[in-house]
CSV table of C-alpha atoms and ligand atoms in Angstrom, one decimal:
chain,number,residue,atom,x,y,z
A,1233,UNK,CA,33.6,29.6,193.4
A,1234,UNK,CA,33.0,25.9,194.8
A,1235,UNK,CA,32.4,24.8,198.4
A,1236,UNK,CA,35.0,22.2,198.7
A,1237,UNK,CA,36.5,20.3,201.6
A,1238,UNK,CA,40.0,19.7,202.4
A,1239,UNK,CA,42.2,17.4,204.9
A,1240,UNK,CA,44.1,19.2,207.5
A,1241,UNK,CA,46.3,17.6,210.2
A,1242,UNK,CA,47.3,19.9,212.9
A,1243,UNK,CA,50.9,18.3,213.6
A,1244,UNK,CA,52.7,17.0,217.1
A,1245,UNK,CA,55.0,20.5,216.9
A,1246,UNK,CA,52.0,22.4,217.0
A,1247,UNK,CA,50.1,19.9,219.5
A,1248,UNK,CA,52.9,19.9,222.1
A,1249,UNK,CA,53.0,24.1,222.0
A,1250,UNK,CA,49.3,24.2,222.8
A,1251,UNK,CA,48.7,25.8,219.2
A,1252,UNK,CA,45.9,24.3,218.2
A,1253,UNK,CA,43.3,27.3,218.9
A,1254,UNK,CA,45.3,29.5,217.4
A,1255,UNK,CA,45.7,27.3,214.0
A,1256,UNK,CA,42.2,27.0,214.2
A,1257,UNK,CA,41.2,30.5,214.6
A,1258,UNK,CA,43.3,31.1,211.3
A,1259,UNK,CA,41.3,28.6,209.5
A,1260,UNK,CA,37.9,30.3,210.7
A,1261,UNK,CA,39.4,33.8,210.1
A,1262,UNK,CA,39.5,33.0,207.0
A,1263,UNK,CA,36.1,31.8,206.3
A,1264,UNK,CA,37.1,27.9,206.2
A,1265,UNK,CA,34.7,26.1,208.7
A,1266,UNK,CA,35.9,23.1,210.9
A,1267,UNK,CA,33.1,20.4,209.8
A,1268,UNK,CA,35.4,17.4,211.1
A,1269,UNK,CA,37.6,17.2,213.9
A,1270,UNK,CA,39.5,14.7,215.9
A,1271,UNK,CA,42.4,14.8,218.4
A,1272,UNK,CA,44.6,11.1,217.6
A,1273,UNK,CA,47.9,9.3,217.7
A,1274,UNK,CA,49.2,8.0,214.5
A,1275,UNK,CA,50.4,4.6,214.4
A,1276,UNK,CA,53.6,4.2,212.4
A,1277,UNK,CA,51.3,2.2,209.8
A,1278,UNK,CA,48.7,5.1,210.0
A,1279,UNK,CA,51.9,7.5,209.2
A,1280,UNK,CA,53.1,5.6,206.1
A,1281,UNK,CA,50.1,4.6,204.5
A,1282,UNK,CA,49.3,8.1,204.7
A,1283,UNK,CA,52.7,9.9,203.5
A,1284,UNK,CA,53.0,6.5,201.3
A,1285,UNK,CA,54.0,9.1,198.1
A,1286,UNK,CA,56.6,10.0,200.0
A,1287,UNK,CA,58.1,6.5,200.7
A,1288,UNK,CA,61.6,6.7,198.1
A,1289,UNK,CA,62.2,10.1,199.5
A,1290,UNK,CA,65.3,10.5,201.9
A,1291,UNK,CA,63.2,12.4,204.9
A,1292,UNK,CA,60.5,9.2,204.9
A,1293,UNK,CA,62.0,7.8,207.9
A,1294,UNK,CA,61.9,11.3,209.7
A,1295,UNK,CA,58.6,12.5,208.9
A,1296,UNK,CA,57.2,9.1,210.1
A,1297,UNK,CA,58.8,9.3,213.2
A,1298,UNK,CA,57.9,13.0,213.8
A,1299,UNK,CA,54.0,12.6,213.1
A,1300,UNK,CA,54.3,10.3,215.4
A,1301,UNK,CA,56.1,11.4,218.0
A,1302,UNK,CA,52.9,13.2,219.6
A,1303,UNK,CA,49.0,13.8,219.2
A,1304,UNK,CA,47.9,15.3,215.9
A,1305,UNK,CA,44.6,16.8,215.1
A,1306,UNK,CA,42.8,15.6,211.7
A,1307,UNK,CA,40.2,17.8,210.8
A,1308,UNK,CA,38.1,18.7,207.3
A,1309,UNK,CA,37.5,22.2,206.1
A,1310,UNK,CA,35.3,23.2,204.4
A,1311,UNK,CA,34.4,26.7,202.1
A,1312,UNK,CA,35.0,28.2,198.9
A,1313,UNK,CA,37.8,27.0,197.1
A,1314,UNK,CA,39.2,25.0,200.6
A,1315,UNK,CA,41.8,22.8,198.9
A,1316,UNK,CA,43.7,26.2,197.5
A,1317,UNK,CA,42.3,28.4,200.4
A,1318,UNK,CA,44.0,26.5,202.7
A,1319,UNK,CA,47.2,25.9,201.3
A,1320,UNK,CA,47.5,30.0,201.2
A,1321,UNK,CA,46.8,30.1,205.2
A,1322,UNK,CA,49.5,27.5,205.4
A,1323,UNK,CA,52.4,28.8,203.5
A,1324,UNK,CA,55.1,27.5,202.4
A,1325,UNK,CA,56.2,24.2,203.0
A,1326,UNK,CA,59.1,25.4,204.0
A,1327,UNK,CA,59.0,28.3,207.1
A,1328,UNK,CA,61.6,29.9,205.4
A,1329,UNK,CA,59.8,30.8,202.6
A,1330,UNK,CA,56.4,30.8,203.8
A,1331,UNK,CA,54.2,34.6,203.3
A,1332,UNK,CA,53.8,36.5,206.3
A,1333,UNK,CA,50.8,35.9,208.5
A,1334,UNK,CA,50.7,32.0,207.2
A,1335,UNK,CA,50.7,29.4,209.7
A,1336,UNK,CA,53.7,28.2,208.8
A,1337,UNK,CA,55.7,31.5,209.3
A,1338,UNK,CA,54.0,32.3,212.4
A,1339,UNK,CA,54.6,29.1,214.0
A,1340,UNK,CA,56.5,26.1,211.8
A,1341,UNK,CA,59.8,25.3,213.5
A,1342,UNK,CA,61.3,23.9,210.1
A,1343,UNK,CA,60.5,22.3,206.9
A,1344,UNK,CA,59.6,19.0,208.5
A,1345,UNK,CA,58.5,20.2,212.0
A,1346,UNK,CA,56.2,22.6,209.8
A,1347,UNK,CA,52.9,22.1,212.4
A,1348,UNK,CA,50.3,21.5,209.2
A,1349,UNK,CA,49.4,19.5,206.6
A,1350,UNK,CA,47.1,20.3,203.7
A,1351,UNK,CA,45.9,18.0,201.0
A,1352,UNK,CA,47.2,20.1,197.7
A,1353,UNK,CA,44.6,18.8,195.4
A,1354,UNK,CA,41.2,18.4,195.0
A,1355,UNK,CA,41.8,14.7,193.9
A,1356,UNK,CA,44.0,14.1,196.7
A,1357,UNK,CA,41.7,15.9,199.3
A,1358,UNK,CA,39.2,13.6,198.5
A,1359,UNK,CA,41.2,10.2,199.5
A,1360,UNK,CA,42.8,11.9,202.3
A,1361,UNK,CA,39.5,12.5,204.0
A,1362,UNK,CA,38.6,9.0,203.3
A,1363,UNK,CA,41.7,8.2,205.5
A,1364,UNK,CA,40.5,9.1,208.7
A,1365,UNK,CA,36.3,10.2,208.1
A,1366,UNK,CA,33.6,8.1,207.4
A,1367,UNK,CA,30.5,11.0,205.7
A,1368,UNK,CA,28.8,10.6,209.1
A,1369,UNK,CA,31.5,12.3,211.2
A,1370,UNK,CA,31.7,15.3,208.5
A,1371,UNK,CA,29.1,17.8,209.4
A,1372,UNK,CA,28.6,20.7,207.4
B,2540,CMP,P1,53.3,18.0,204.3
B,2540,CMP,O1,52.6,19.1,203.7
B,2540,CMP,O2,52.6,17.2,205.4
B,2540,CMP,O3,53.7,16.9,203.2
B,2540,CMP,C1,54.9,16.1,203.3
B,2540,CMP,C2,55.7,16.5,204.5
B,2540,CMP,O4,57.1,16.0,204.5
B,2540,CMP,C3,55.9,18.0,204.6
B,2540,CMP,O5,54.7,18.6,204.9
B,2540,CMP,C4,57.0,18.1,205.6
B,2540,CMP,O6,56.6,17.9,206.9
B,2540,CMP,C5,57.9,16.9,205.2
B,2540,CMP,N1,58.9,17.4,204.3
B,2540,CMP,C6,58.9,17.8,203.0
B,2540,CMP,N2,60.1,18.1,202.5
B,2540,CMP,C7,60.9,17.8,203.5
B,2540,CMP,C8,62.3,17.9,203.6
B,2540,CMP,N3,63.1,18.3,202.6
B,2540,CMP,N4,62.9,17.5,204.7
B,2540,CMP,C9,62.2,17.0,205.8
B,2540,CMP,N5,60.8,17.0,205.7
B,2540,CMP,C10,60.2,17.3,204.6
């Protein structure tokens, strides 16, 4: 298996219920290790650029204004296979049909409100890091 690193954002419905620790500890449970982390408010640029794939689709406007609506925590995993590995400790997009013991099932309040984001490809993890880390903030 590869060590690979991911992009994770810890979202304002799990920020505002104090969840972060416990997301966290999933991740680390897991064997995924927290080599970037930082604690920010997403400007409504930030939020865009970022979801810009998204921009045609008819919950844009929401999901802009819910990431930032509150703190979020960007963070990089990284461990074998983190890009997969991680979207298995999520679950589901969706709570509803996200795998008990997920994150997503334990603590998502609905599809949008859904208190994590995972990059879902390699490719993808890549430019998402890029985002928000310079290679000096990651430590491994
Ligand atoms: P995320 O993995 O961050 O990627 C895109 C986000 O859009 C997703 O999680 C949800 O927060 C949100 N999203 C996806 N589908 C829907 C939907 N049908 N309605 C509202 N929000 C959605």
């Amino acid at each position: 298996m590869a060590t690979e690193r991911t992009l994770s954002i810890i979202k304002p419905d799990a920020t505002r219920r104090n969840l972060t620790g416990l997301i966290n500890a999933k991740f680390e449970a897991a064997g995924l290790r927290i080599v970037a982390q930082r604690r920010i408010r997403l400007s409504q640029g930030q939020a865009e650029a970022f979801y810009g794939v998204h921009k045609e689709r008819p919950f844009f406007a929401g999901l802009v204004s819910f990431m930032t609506s509150g703190p979020v925590v960007v963070q990089v995993l990284e461990g074998d296979d983190a890009v997969a590995a991680n979207r298995r400790i999520m679950g589901a997009t969706n709570p509803a049909n996200a795998e008990p013991g997920t994150i997503r099932k334990e603590f998502a309040e609905d599809i949008e409100a859904n208190s994590v984001h995972g990059s879902d490809s390699a490719e993808n993890a890549a430019a998402e890091i890029a985002f928000f880390f310079t290679p000096d903030e990651i430590v491994g």
